[in-house]
Every structure is written in C-alpha cells, then in structure tokens.
C-alpha cells in the first residue's frame, strides 16, 4: 500500500532493488536474537534510508516476534513466543479511544476505514435503543474489545459484555477498558462464543430482569467462516435480544447462511421469534479490490413479550389455567401447527404442565389440503399481514378463498408456503362454524407499512349476532367424551434414590463399544442377579447402564435409542415407571419394546436392554454452551442430535406421551426410530387384523422418517 504519486522513476527503481535484495536475504530465514540487532540497524538508517524512495511515508519497524511450531497450519496460542525486538504490543487510536494490541489479537489494519465502519456500527446500536432505556450490548467475537469500547465511549451502550476465543485478545480488551477508564462498564471473557454467550446472557438478564427499561442488542463480528451454530441459536432463542448488528467480512457465503438461521422458520433447536432484515450497508474496507464488508441489521419485535412484559408462553399458561378453573370438564387444547415445531412444542410444553391433552390434527397435513379444508368448512379467514415477495397491502382484508389462485402461483414460482407456515402472511378469522353466537364485522381499518411488511390496523369493529343479540345458535363443535381422549400416564419424579442401595462391586459392565465421533453401543445389558424379582432386576440393569455410560464419558441424557426386551409383557407398567424415572420425559431417547417370551432367556432374566448413545448430545440439545470433544461433528446444517417428540393427538402418527420419542437423529445422518405398532393415531386404538396393523405400523414409521429428512 504505497502511494506512488510524485515519486521519481529512479526512486522507484532503487526501492524495488532494495526490496528484492531484502526478500532474498530474509526469505526462509530462521530468526534468532541477533536479528533484533539487524532491525535496530535498519531503523537507525531512518527506517531504511537506502530502502525507501522520496515521497513515501516512512514506516519504522516497531517490533518483531517469533513463535516456534513444528506442526501443520497455525500454531495455537499456548506455544511460546520470543520477542526479538521492540514492544510486545502496538498502540492504536480509533474513534477517540486508545487500544493496545498484542501479537495474537485481531485488529483492523486499515484504521482509517475502521473508523468509518465503527461509527456506522455505533449508529445502528444507538438507533436500536430508545430514550430513557438502558442499553446492554453483547459484543460477540469482540477481539481486543474495540467495537464495544468505542460504543461505550461514544455513549451508545451503558454496559458491554464481550466474548472472544483468543485469550491474548481478551487480555488486551481488559487492558484497553482500563486505559479508556470504563472498567465498570465492560466485561470481557475468553472462550468460544457459543460457550460463553449463554452464561453471560443469563447473568445480564438476571441483573436486569426487573427493569422494563433495559434493551439488549448484540453486535456480531465473526471470522470469514461466520457464526457457530450455537451462537446463532443463542441469539435467536433469547427473546430479550431485539436487534443484531452483524458485521460480515464474507457477505456472499457465511452471511446468507447465518441470516437464514436468524430469520428462517423455527425448529426444535431454533425456536425463538425470527428476526427480519432491516438494512444492509457495504463498507469498503479493501479499496481497489472486489472485497467489501457488510453491516446487516436484524430486528424483531419487543421479544416474545405481552403488554405487561410477561412472556407469551406464560400468558398462554395463565389463560389455559383460567379456562380449566372456569370449565373443569375441558380435557384438551388444540394447536393449528402444520409444520412448525416452534408452535407445536410451546403448546405441548404448557399443556403438559396443566395436565391437558394436545390435539394437533393439522400436523403434517399437506398445506394445499389445509387451504381446501378452510374453504370446505366455510371459514372466513382474512389476510391481515403480509411479509413475502408477491404480496402487498392490496391483498389485505381479502379472504384466503379470494387469494387462493395468487397464493398457488407464488408457491409454484417462489416455493412459498401456501398456508403461511413460514410467516408469509397471517389471517384473522371473521366467521367459522365454531362461532356459534355471531361473526366479527370489521367496520373501519387502515393499512400500515413497515419495511417489507404490510398489516391491517383495525380501528372499529362489532359482533353481528347470528340470531337475536346474545342468543346461542347450534354449534358445530364436536363433543369428545373422557373415554375418547387418552390421558397422560403418571410419571414418578426422577429421584434416583432407588438405585443407591446397590453396591459398586455388584455392578458388572456389559460389552461397550465407542465408535469414531462418539457413537456408543452397549448391548445385552442384563441384571446381575436373575433370581430376584422384576423390580430389583430393573434397578440392576439401569445401574449397569449408568456405570457403563459414565466410564466412557457419557451421560444418561446422551442416550438416543434403547431396545427393551421383556420375557413377560405384563411386567411392562412396573418396569416403565422406573424407566421414566431413569431417562426422564424431556427429549427422551427413542425406544422399541418387545415381549420375547420366557423361552428367550434360560437364566431367569426378566428384562434385557440395548443402549445407543451419542456422547455429549444431551448437553448439546439442552444448553447453548456444551463442552465436549465431539462438537466439531456438529454445525448449523449438521446437528449433533435432534429429537422428534410429538405429544399431540393427530392424524399423522401415534403420539408419544410416555418416556420415549418418535425418533432421534444423530448428525443429521443416522435416524433411530421408535418401535411402531398398528394404532389408529386419532383414537390410539389397535386396528383389526395383523395385516392392517402391519400396514399402519409401516405408515407410521415412514411418516416419522419423512419428517427427519
């Protein structure tokens, strides 16, 4: 980067000759302490009087450090570094702040353009705040803390929480916050962002949980490969974070991929309210090259909050609890989820707390069929919000019947979800068969637009009574008796006390095989004493499984599939209670249970089990900061483990209300499917005849595999 303006031809010639000579002299050289003296000699010549032409800015070598490494690729920070000459740190000034940068830390080389970049970032952080609110800024991939410190110095953030994988960078960040006099406003921590983020988010939320005037904004400045999947998961699943300022140095590859996770439909892992792209601004950090950085701003509403600041899920729980008190005969709650795990799982979670059965009769029904059903049953659903290509304010307050042709064309052209499962549009139902007293009449409304969204703001409405005012007409509601809804089986609390009375020497390990990537197999786990009763045998089996897992670095929550063989199927209910206590009912393993008959084991064993596990997968699914050596096998598109656990009654496949899931997928490649029998999903009753039962079982298995891809 030398500006040649005004430099003579002879100067350039001498400059190039000296450059070539020094390159030959130093190329492939093993540095030693003596080279520090050579650098001093160069500086003593005025930065290389014989090295630089006239008119060229003088550059002086400030320091030279070496790091020994005999391996492949980059040396880790733990390898020793030798200082051959000069200071261990370089000092920069940026946006009125002072920074000291160590050899292992990242800092923008083009400091002039960096000022432009940082001021644009600070502007977006300020715009995300509101007057009178305290702003907490999460600085993800913070490096030396430059963005967070500048934001704090320029008054954009009241508190900064920074995280970076580089320990030297974090040491510099802590030095820099002291230099700039903001020790009490910034916290910097070393570690993988996905590991540290959850802890810091939780801590900040605890500190500010009672303050409705606190705003959480995240600034993400990752390397070229983009954000780790768990960072994106943590951002998406933290309702209080309402704005993300993403600084991308790879805007054509990693940025679109990460934006899809932040803005796309929900899933079992990424269930938080999706963001939307507010703006994208390129900043030319690399003049006269094809590269550029992009500041992309993601926004969403006030988080999943109601008017009183309470989470939407808790609002639902309170509403359903009120309904149960007012109408004790209510046994179930219905959800309209078609493909969204995000919607279905929230309802199932609340329903399980209140002892309600979930009805999910639209689950996995083809969306074109759903639209046909809306028309067939006379549901007057009006579009009140659009957020997709091809739909605009002119479509608002039209019925789905009127827009059916347009929606189908958009689906063919842009793969749009015809039932709006991806958030393409939302509807308000003005009339339906279930409205037994009247219909809603919207008298006055207007269209509001915000970015790519257009929505209806209702200003005046009324109820049109179907007969006399308040007079009830015959309803199309189908009354379902208690005997037609299977109740949730009682699950004993997981105390673990039942297993503590076994001596360690009584626990003999079965055959355990651990494959590459952390896949663990434990087969033929039998009780140690076949002469005792079935309950005691079950305790022995579970104790052996627990020890086998522990000795191989695994936990009970890592188990993804079990085979349970019973010599007497009548023992199932008794054994199942201990099984539930051992494995729990949250993200449980899949299971096949087979009655094999007494003749299958001549040693008197009442039960035998096989166990398949993925080491570290239990923590991976339950936290945003797992710590295990098998994380390299996971990514945004290749999850270490995913669990399909549908507990709502539907026409899709039998529910799993017990301690097992329909399927567990490992690394998006291996899918363990639970045992299937020929139950009618709607009634959970066996079909007639073994041929029909076999057909139904195959259908259920096929539908589960289809969902898992």
XYZ file of C-alpha atoms in Angstrom:
709
model
C 0.000 0.000 0.000
C 2.490 2.701 -1.125
C 1.185 5.817 -2.818
C 3.481 6.398 -5.812
C 2.279 9.915 -6.589
C 5.220 12.279 -7.026
C 7.825 9.532 -6.770
C 10.555 9.656 -9.420
C 11.498 6.756 -11.697
C 14.960 6.408 -10.168
C 13.491 6.336 -6.656
C 11.148 3.507 -7.630
C 13.972 1.576 -9.262
C 16.152 1.810 -6.138
C 13.156 0.932 -3.950
C 12.399 -2.233 -5.952
C 16.045 -3.311 -5.968
C 16.315 -2.925 -2.181
C 13.005 -4.736 -1.719
C 14.164 -7.685 -3.842
C 17.501 -7.810 -2.012
C 15.843 -7.885 1.425
C 13.322 -10.514 0.303
C 16.137 -12.794 -0.860
C 18.116 -12.131 2.330
C 15.215 -12.859 4.717
C 13.178 -15.445 2.766
C 13.051 -18.788 4.625
C 15.316 -17.378 7.358
C 15.290 -18.925 10.855
C 15.038 -15.901 13.138
C 17.372 -15.517 16.090
C 18.153 -12.938 18.757
C 20.846 -11.473 16.504
C 18.162 -10.373 14.061
C 16.906 -7.913 16.655
C 20.181 -6.045 16.215
C 19.700 -6.086 12.430
C 16.298 -4.415 12.828
C 17.862 -1.722 15.013
C 20.383 -1.074 12.250
C 17.581 -0.670 9.688
C 15.744 1.791 11.962
C 18.976 3.682 12.602
C 19.193 4.327 8.854
C 15.954 6.301 9.122
C 13.639 3.393 8.558
C 15.890 2.239 5.743
C 17.332 5.345 4.060
C 18.527 3.030 1.299
C 15.178 1.264 1.370
C 12.519 3.932 0.772
C 12.157 6.382 -2.151
C 11.438 10.048 -1.679
C 7.778 10.938 -1.198
C 6.966 7.642 0.510
C 5.683 7.710 4.074
C 8.364 6.462 6.472
C 7.492 3.165 8.175
C 9.575 2.117 11.163
C 9.731 -1.471 12.404
C 8.297 -1.300 15.913
C 8.667 -4.924 16.987
C 9.441 -8.427 15.769
C 8.274 -11.621 17.481
C 8.578 -15.288 16.562
C 6.602 -18.341 17.595
C 8.081 -21.816 17.276
C 5.818 -24.531 15.877
C 6.595 -27.852 14.198
C 3.012 -28.847 13.373
C 0.647 -28.213 10.470
C -1.328 -24.968 9.985
C -1.360 -22.172 12.562
C 0.268 -22.642 15.985
C -2.064 -22.457 18.990
C -1.706 -19.516 21.403
C -0.146 -21.819 24.004
C 3.088 -22.157 22.032
C 5.858 -19.853 23.371
C 6.575 -16.542 21.654
C 10.003 -14.877 21.579
C 10.381 -11.117 21.394
C 13.347 -10.366 19.127
C 12.920 -6.625 19.109
C 10.652 -3.854 20.386
C 7.420 -3.857 22.399
C 5.049 -6.758 22.934
C 2.105 -4.540 21.988
C 1.283 -1.937 19.338
C -0.810 1.105 20.279
C -3.593 2.489 18.095
C -6.092 5.324 18.410
C -9.570 4.837 16.991
C -12.711 6.991 17.379
C -11.217 8.780 20.360
C -10.290 5.561 22.163
C -6.815 4.094 22.742
C -6.015 0.428 22.103
C -3.027 -1.785 22.813
C -2.852 -4.814 20.537
C -0.841 -7.987 21.177
C 0.613 -10.273 18.509
C -2.150 -12.885 18.849
C -5.051 -10.425 18.704
C -7.017 -9.288 15.665
C -7.252 -5.604 14.841
C -8.382 -3.833 11.673
C -5.266 -2.948 9.658
C -6.992 -0.201 7.683
C -7.639 2.035 10.679
C -8.951 4.917 8.580
C -11.743 2.783 7.114
C -12.184 1.080 10.503
C -13.272 4.432 11.964
C -15.964 4.680 9.289
C -17.048 1.089 9.975
C -17.180 1.534 13.753
C -19.123 4.776 13.620
C -21.718 3.091 11.387
C -21.980 0.202 13.879
C -22.367 2.629 16.798
C -25.085 4.458 14.860
C -27.053 1.202 14.465
C -26.669 0.396 18.169
C -27.945 3.862 19.096
C -30.910 3.527 16.731
C -31.784 0.228 18.399
C -32.020 1.939 21.778
C -34.862 4.106 22.959
C -34.785 7.266 25.005
C -34.804 6.538 28.716
C -33.717 2.922 28.253
C -30.531 1.282 29.479
C -28.684 -0.468 26.635
C -26.755 -3.683 27.243
C -24.607 -4.601 24.240
C -23.281 -8.125 23.672
C -20.040 -7.840 21.671
C -19.665 -11.313 20.130
C -16.234 -12.148 18.608
C -15.028 -8.930 20.267
C -11.263 -9.244 19.627
C -9.453 -6.532 21.562
C -12.807 -5.062 22.581
C -12.575 -2.260 20.040
C -16.233 -2.155 18.939
C -17.625 -2.455 22.458
C -15.210 0.111 23.900
C -15.938 2.592 21.103
C -19.690 2.060 21.613
C -19.265 2.711 25.325
C -17.048 5.779 24.800
C -19.485 7.281 22.269
C -22.462 6.730 24.578
C -24.213 4.009 22.562
C -24.043 1.319 25.270
C -24.419 1.601 29.038
C -22.889 -1.835 29.542
C -20.812 -4.047 27.221
C -20.366 -7.820 27.513
C -17.649 -9.083 25.153
C -16.515 -12.612 24.288
C -13.746 -13.946 22.020
C -11.892 -17.235 21.592
C -8.457 -15.538 21.689
C -7.044 -15.232 25.210
C -4.411 -12.633 24.140
C -7.217 -10.554 22.593
C -9.270 -10.700 25.795
C -6.208 -9.740 27.859
C -5.813 -6.738 25.568
C -9.537 -5.958 25.862
C -9.308 -5.849 29.651
C -6.204 -3.637 29.422
C -7.956 -1.392 26.905
C -11.045 -0.881 29.034
C -8.764 0.236 31.891
C -6.803 2.594 29.603
C -10.055 4.189 28.475
C -11.455 4.452 32.022
C -14.535 2.252 31.520
C -13.710 -0.751 33.747
C -17.144 -0.637 35.374
C -18.976 -0.580 32.027
C -17.358 -3.525 30.212
C -16.917 -7.246 30.879
C -14.709 -9.345 28.562
C -14.353 -13.122 28.749
C -12.223 -15.599 26.774
C -13.747 -18.736 25.262
C -15.771 -19.944 22.329
C -18.604 -17.503 21.817
C -21.203 -20.277 21.798
C -19.932 -21.497 25.198
C -19.751 -18.138 26.958
C -22.784 -16.451 25.410
C -25.460 -18.372 27.319
C -23.853 -17.759 30.716
C -23.403 -14.033 30.103
C -26.908 -13.649 28.652
C -28.376 -15.366 31.712
C -26.305 -13.211 34.084
C -27.303 -9.969 32.370
C -30.954 -10.989 32.269
C -30.833 -11.786 35.988
C -29.291 -8.380 36.695
C -31.908 -6.607 34.588
C -34.919 -8.901 34.888
C -36.945 -6.404 36.897
C -36.166 -3.444 34.671
C -38.630 -2.876 31.828
C -36.377 -0.074 30.557
C -33.446 -2.296 29.545
C -32.696 -3.045 25.907
C -30.414 -5.871 24.747
C -28.534 -5.514 21.452
C -25.920 -7.878 20.033
C -23.046 -6.901 17.744
C -21.549 -9.905 15.950
C -18.224 -9.601 14.098
C -17.214 -13.187 13.220
C -14.356 -14.547 11.132
C -14.848 -15.450 7.458
C -16.464 -18.795 8.275
C -19.298 -16.958 10.058
C -21.000 -17.656 13.368
C -21.028 -21.017 15.097
C -24.487 -22.568 15.084
C -24.836 -22.299 18.857
C -24.137 -18.548 18.771
C -26.977 -18.130 16.274
C -29.169 -20.418 18.381
C -28.463 -18.351 21.498
C -29.244 -15.091 19.691
C -32.459 -16.451 18.183
C -33.696 -18.135 21.363
C -33.071 -15.171 23.680
C -36.317 -13.131 23.473
C -34.805 -10.030 25.088
C -32.329 -9.523 22.230
C -34.363 -7.476 19.776
C -31.591 -6.253 17.443
C -28.482 -7.919 15.994
C -25.848 -5.862 14.162
C -23.935 -8.397 12.061
C -20.567 -7.265 10.617
C -19.732 -9.646 7.760
C -16.359 -9.927 6.033
C -17.754 -12.772 3.899
C -21.082 -11.340 2.699
C -21.584 -13.819 -0.148
C -21.236 -17.117 1.758
C -21.418 -17.076 5.552
C -23.729 -14.051 5.876
C -26.637 -15.528 3.820
C -26.244 -18.846 5.632
C -26.349 -17.219 9.081
C -29.195 -14.883 8.058
C -31.272 -17.934 7.177
C -30.902 -19.246 10.744
C -31.764 -15.885 12.304
C -34.741 -15.196 10.031
C -35.984 -18.613 8.921
C -38.807 -20.810 10.235
C -38.467 -22.242 13.738
C -37.289 -25.744 14.565
C -36.714 -27.932 17.612
C -33.324 -26.232 18.217
C -34.056 -22.750 16.902
C -37.480 -21.940 18.307
C -37.202 -18.218 19.104
C -39.113 -15.487 17.322
C -37.442 -14.935 13.922
C -35.598 -11.733 13.093
C -36.179 -9.745 9.923
C -33.539 -7.890 7.911
C -33.843 -4.153 8.485
C -30.897 -2.870 6.463
C -27.632 -3.802 4.754
C -24.757 -1.365 4.305
C -21.487 -2.191 2.467
C -18.300 -0.606 3.815
C -15.237 -0.629 1.539
C -12.512 -1.833 3.901
C -10.414 -3.107 0.996
C -10.105 -0.278 -1.584
C -9.469 -1.268 -5.199
C -10.346 -4.918 -4.568
C -13.556 -6.867 -5.107
C -13.948 -7.435 -1.353
C -16.156 -5.432 0.982
C -17.603 -5.730 4.469
C -21.349 -5.523 5.054
C -23.188 -4.294 8.139
C -26.518 -6.114 8.208
C -29.066 -5.191 10.870
C -31.595 -7.771 12.064
C -34.625 -6.760 14.111
C -37.684 -8.314 15.696
C -40.467 -7.089 17.988
C -40.092 -6.434 21.672
C -39.261 -10.112 22.103
C -41.898 -12.668 22.993
C -43.492 -10.315 25.487
C -47.037 -9.393 26.310
C -48.203 -5.903 27.242
C -47.227 -6.453 30.869
C -43.775 -7.694 29.920
C -44.549 -11.347 30.599
C -43.566 -13.982 28.088
C -46.101 -15.162 25.560
C -45.753 -18.756 26.726
C -46.576 -17.779 30.310
C -49.550 -15.761 29.073
C -50.820 -18.908 27.361
C -50.299 -20.947 30.535
C -52.270 -18.421 32.609
C -55.097 -18.316 30.052
C -55.419 -22.114 29.921
C -55.251 -22.348 33.718
C -58.140 -19.858 33.885
C -60.113 -21.927 31.339
C -59.586 -25.090 33.418
C -60.864 -23.367 36.544
C -63.879 -21.916 34.748
C -64.641 -25.101 32.779
C -63.385 -28.153 34.719
C -64.613 -30.525 32.001
C -62.046 -29.200 29.488
C -59.580 -32.017 28.803
C -57.624 -30.906 25.726
C -56.258 -27.922 23.818
C -55.928 -27.718 20.033
C -52.992 -26.299 18.079
C -53.064 -25.334 14.414
C -49.394 -26.133 13.787
C -48.809 -27.742 10.379
C -45.024 -27.877 10.067
C -43.779 -25.607 12.861
C -42.114 -27.416 15.759
C -41.779 -23.970 17.344
C -45.558 -23.558 17.660
C -46.412 -27.171 18.483
C -43.727 -27.642 21.158
C -44.739 -24.467 23.011
C -48.341 -25.634 23.282
C -47.287 -29.162 24.291
C -44.997 -27.754 26.995
C -47.780 -25.658 28.537
C -50.361 -28.440 28.208
C -48.133 -30.970 29.972
C -47.808 -28.591 32.935
C -51.589 -28.265 33.189
C -52.440 -31.928 32.563
C -54.142 -31.196 29.250
C -54.022 -33.359 26.139
C -52.870 -31.645 22.943
C -54.828 -32.058 19.695
C -52.742 -31.414 16.575
C -54.992 -32.653 13.790
C -53.382 -30.360 11.200
C -49.866 -31.591 11.981
C -48.089 -32.637 8.749
C -51.301 -32.301 6.708
C -50.324 -31.066 3.176
C -50.766 -27.306 3.071
C -52.833 -27.378 -0.126
C -55.240 -29.706 1.672
C -55.403 -27.295 4.620
C -56.449 -24.495 2.255
C -59.132 -26.744 0.763
C -60.450 -27.541 4.254
C -60.703 -23.818 5.058
C -62.937 -23.358 2.007
C -64.960 -26.551 2.539
C -65.856 -25.621 6.122
C -66.828 -22.039 5.312
C -64.064 -20.403 7.345
C -63.908 -16.689 6.522
C -60.179 -16.027 7.065
C -58.994 -12.543 6.028
C -55.348 -11.710 5.373
C -54.266 -9.045 7.888
C -50.480 -9.148 7.473
C -48.149 -9.919 4.542
C -44.385 -10.312 4.536
C -43.316 -12.098 1.369
C -42.437 -11.419 -2.234
C -45.508 -11.064 -4.431
C -47.934 -9.932 -1.705
C -48.533 -6.335 -0.630
C -51.025 -4.003 1.027
C -53.523 -4.569 -1.784
C -54.054 -8.132 -0.559
C -55.041 -7.119 2.966
C -58.561 -7.902 4.224
C -59.133 -10.245 1.285
C -60.200 -13.770 2.134
C -57.948 -16.765 1.558
C -60.595 -18.008 -0.888
C -60.147 -14.846 -2.988
C -56.356 -15.133 -2.875
C -56.193 -18.888 -3.443
C -55.072 -18.619 -7.083
C -52.443 -15.990 -6.338
C -51.042 -17.939 -3.409
C -50.776 -21.101 -5.528
C -48.907 -19.187 -8.264
C -46.470 -17.764 -5.679
C -45.951 -21.247 -4.323
C -45.093 -22.586 -7.784
C -42.745 -19.709 -8.544
C -41.100 -18.966 -5.186
C -41.821 -22.132 -3.138
C -44.000 -20.069 -0.800
C -45.792 -21.931 2.000
C -49.420 -21.838 0.826
C -50.747 -21.932 4.407
C -48.308 -19.257 5.583
C -46.248 -21.635 7.748
C -43.108 -19.602 7.045
C -44.705 -16.337 8.220
C -45.551 -15.229 4.667
C -48.969 -13.992 5.776
C -51.307 -14.020 8.774
C -55.087 -14.125 8.919
C -57.959 -13.059 11.139
C -60.975 -15.422 11.162
C -64.177 -13.374 10.969
C -66.563 -16.314 10.830
C -66.494 -20.099 11.186
C -68.768 -22.958 12.196
C -67.361 -22.773 15.722
C -68.601 -19.158 16.073
C -71.992 -20.213 17.429
C -73.260 -16.789 18.555
C -72.102 -14.281 15.971
C -69.491 -13.203 13.444
C -66.920 -10.401 13.598
C -67.562 -7.393 11.383
C -64.570 -5.077 10.819
C -66.120 -1.671 10.132
C -63.026 0.535 9.793
C -59.405 -0.337 9.192
C -56.293 1.072 7.570
C -53.074 -0.306 6.101
C -49.772 0.248 7.902
C -46.437 -0.464 6.221
C -43.068 -1.086 7.846
C -40.190 -2.131 5.619
C -41.233 -5.221 3.653
C -44.269 -5.788 5.875
C -47.816 -4.508 5.440
C -50.523 -5.098 8.017
C -54.048 -4.095 8.960
C -54.728 -1.803 11.894
C -58.355 -2.348 12.972
C -59.953 0.900 14.146
C -63.595 -0.136 14.622
C -65.367 -3.496 14.774
C -68.546 -5.129 16.060
C -70.205 -8.517 16.538
C -73.039 -9.368 14.177
C -75.339 -11.742 16.081
C -76.448 -14.779 14.130
C -79.905 -14.633 15.772
C -81.009 -12.315 18.494
C -78.348 -10.474 20.483
C -76.561 -12.930 22.724
C -78.789 -15.804 21.573
C -76.834 -19.003 21.073
C -77.291 -20.975 17.848
C -76.445 -24.615 17.252
C -72.685 -25.041 17.255
C -70.559 -27.233 15.035
C -68.299 -28.117 17.979
C -67.843 -31.879 18.344
C -68.216 -33.003 21.937
C -65.487 -35.502 22.853
C -66.087 -37.750 25.838
C -63.480 -38.522 28.504
C -63.166 -42.094 27.311
C -62.180 -40.947 23.815
C -59.156 -38.940 24.938
C -56.206 -40.970 26.270
C -54.923 -39.436 29.476
C -51.290 -38.724 30.215
C -49.693 -41.622 32.132
C -48.428 -40.689 35.589
C -44.645 -40.201 35.656
C -42.836 -40.570 39.002
C -40.357 -37.784 39.806
C -36.752 -38.734 38.937
C -35.248 -39.021 42.416
C -32.500 -41.535 41.682
C -32.832 -42.850 45.257
C -33.971 -46.293 44.051
C -30.542 -47.048 42.579
C -28.375 -46.005 45.530
C -28.831 -49.211 47.510
C -26.713 -51.267 45.080
C -23.066 -51.853 45.941
C -20.480 -50.772 43.380
C -18.969 -54.247 43.182
C -22.370 -55.640 42.183
C -22.375 -53.527 39.033
C -20.710 -55.562 36.266
C -20.153 -53.739 32.993
C -21.699 -55.104 29.787
C -19.953 -55.007 26.420
C -19.456 -51.355 25.423
C -18.195 -50.146 22.045
C -17.377 -46.494 21.326
C -17.095 -45.598 17.648
C -15.401 -42.637 15.991
C -17.424 -39.477 16.517
C -18.702 -40.506 19.952
C -21.304 -43.114 18.993
C -21.607 -45.539 21.896
C -23.204 -49.004 21.805
C -23.987 -51.076 24.889
C -25.740 -54.341 24.116
C -27.220 -57.181 26.114
C -27.421 -55.394 29.476
C -28.786 -57.990 31.917
C -29.442 -57.933 35.674
C -26.606 -59.226 37.862
C -28.969 -61.444 39.879
C -31.689 -63.199 37.864
C -33.112 -64.853 40.968
C -34.622 -61.650 42.363
C -37.906 -60.005 41.389
C -38.580 -57.878 38.339
C -38.271 -54.553 40.210
C -34.861 -55.454 41.634
C -33.718 -56.705 38.215
C -34.769 -53.407 36.622
C -32.723 -51.467 39.202
C -29.670 -53.606 38.442
C -29.998 -53.083 34.688
C -30.327 -49.309 34.999
C -27.367 -49.180 37.393
C -25.193 -51.102 34.926
C -26.233 -48.749 32.117
C -25.423 -45.702 34.236
C -21.947 -47.014 35.083
C -21.232 -48.077 31.504
C -22.094 -44.607 30.271
C -20.102 -42.816 32.976
C -16.971 -44.916 32.448
C -16.981 -43.966 28.770
C -17.533 -40.230 29.224
C -21.274 -40.294 28.519
C -24.374 -39.277 30.490
C -27.908 -40.642 30.725
C -29.149 -37.698 28.633
C -26.809 -38.777 25.804
C -28.845 -41.963 25.191
C -30.707 -41.687 21.878
C -32.178 -45.191 21.439
C -32.983 -48.195 23.613
C -34.217 -51.732 22.971
C -36.213 -53.140 25.885
C -36.815 -56.908 25.794
C -39.296 -58.367 28.293
C -39.867 -62.067 28.919
C -43.328 -61.218 30.297
C -45.054 -58.226 28.712
C -47.324 -57.915 31.771
C -44.279 -56.550 33.646
C -44.219 -53.514 31.340
C -46.128 -50.996 33.502
C -43.997 -51.738 36.564
C -40.704 -51.528 34.648
C -41.848 -48.447 32.722
C -42.194 -46.421 35.942
C -38.506 -46.992 36.720
C -37.616 -46.390 33.068
C -39.373 -42.985 33.232
C -37.537 -42.056 36.409
C -34.189 -43.041 34.875
C -34.434 -41.386 31.445
C -36.949 -38.626 32.198
C -39.570 -37.306 29.768
C -37.765 -34.253 28.332
C -36.027 -35.006 24.993
C -36.059 -38.729 25.841
C -34.459 -41.486 23.737
C -36.469 -43.436 21.198
C -37.455 -46.935 22.301
C -38.624 -50.251 20.969
C -40.203 -52.612 23.494
C -40.619 -56.274 22.580
C -42.151 -59.144 24.500
C -39.892 -62.127 23.731
C -41.365 -64.829 25.971
C -39.842 -66.849 28.808
C -38.054 -69.228 26.429
C -35.867 -66.416 25.119
C -33.676 -66.435 28.248
C -32.952 -69.602 30.218
C -31.211 -67.717 33.057
C -34.372 -66.232 34.520
C -33.787 -62.640 33.333
C -36.994 -60.633 33.269
C -35.549 -57.924 31.026
C -32.575 -57.195 28.763
C -31.654 -53.836 27.255
C -29.518 -52.427 24.431
C -28.448 -48.789 24.574
C -27.218 -46.468 21.795
C -25.858 -43.034 22.700
C -24.109 -40.026 21.171
C -21.584 -38.699 23.675
C -22.229 -35.044 24.523
C -25.537 -34.880 22.636
C -27.676 -34.468 25.760
C -25.834 -31.316 26.798
C -25.766 -30.175 23.166
C -29.578 -30.170 22.970
C -30.204 -28.701 26.405
C -27.689 -25.839 26.622
C -26.145 -23.183 24.412
C -22.617 -23.795 25.743
C -21.859 -27.546 25.597
C -18.313 -28.680 26.404
C -17.327 -31.899 24.665
C -14.816 -33.055 22.086
C -17.454 -34.152 19.594
C -18.753 -30.649 18.789
C -16.652 -30.495 15.581
C -19.093 -33.074 14.211
C -21.940 -30.560 14.572
C -22.784 -27.439 12.597
C -25.797 -25.326 11.646
C -26.729 -27.849 8.960
C -25.427 -30.963 10.714
C -26.808 -31.122 14.263
C -25.098 -33.437 16.731
C -28.540 -34.731 17.726
C -32.187 -33.803 17.206
C -35.230 -35.333 18.888
C -38.727 -35.672 17.405
C -41.185 -35.920 20.300
C -44.775 -35.202 19.177
C -47.211 -35.421 22.083
C -50.314 -34.028 20.384
C -53.031 -36.312 19.010
C -53.208 -36.016 15.219
C -53.869 -37.996 12.047
C -50.125 -38.114 11.368
C -48.774 -40.867 13.634
C -49.308 -42.154 17.199
C -48.399 -39.740 19.972
C -45.533 -40.347 22.388
C -46.836 -39.326 25.806
C -44.531 -41.729 27.629
C -40.797 -41.559 28.268
C -39.736 -42.018 24.647
C -39.610 -40.063 21.377
C -40.705 -40.996 17.875
C -37.166 -40.527 16.556
C -33.652 -39.334 17.391
C -31.387 -38.171 14.551
C -27.610 -38.191 15.036
C -25.519 -35.735 12.991
C -28.428 -35.404 10.543
C -27.475 -38.802 9.136
C -28.446 -41.696 11.431
C -32.108 -41.796 12.494
C -33.215 -44.127 15.272
C -36.974 -44.663 15.044
C -39.085 -45.874 17.954
C -40.979 -49.146 17.714
C -44.239 -48.736 15.818
C -47.482 -50.694 16.191
C -50.733 -50.529 14.238
C -52.531 -47.874 16.279
C -55.080 -45.511 14.772
C -53.466 -42.118 15.597
C -56.739 -40.294 16.313
C -58.036 -42.824 18.854
C -54.812 -44.644 19.857
C -56.624 -47.963 19.398
C -55.332 -51.036 17.539
C -56.726 -51.716 14.099
C -58.343 -55.049 13.290
C -56.190 -57.905 11.964
C -52.446 -58.302 11.732
C -52.252 -57.254 8.056
C -53.888 -53.879 8.733
C -51.752 -53.436 11.861
C -48.598 -54.105 9.820
C -49.690 -51.606 7.166
C -50.385 -48.940 9.790
C -47.043 -49.592 11.553
C -45.149 -49.183 8.278
C -47.085 -45.990 7.528
C -46.218 -44.531 10.929
C -42.521 -45.403 10.539
C -42.444 -43.884 7.060
C -44.021 -40.627 8.219
C -41.554 -40.285 11.110
C -38.593 -40.885 8.780
C -40.030 -38.346 6.315
C -40.088 -35.634 8.998
C -36.451 -36.368 9.878
C -35.500 -35.937 6.228
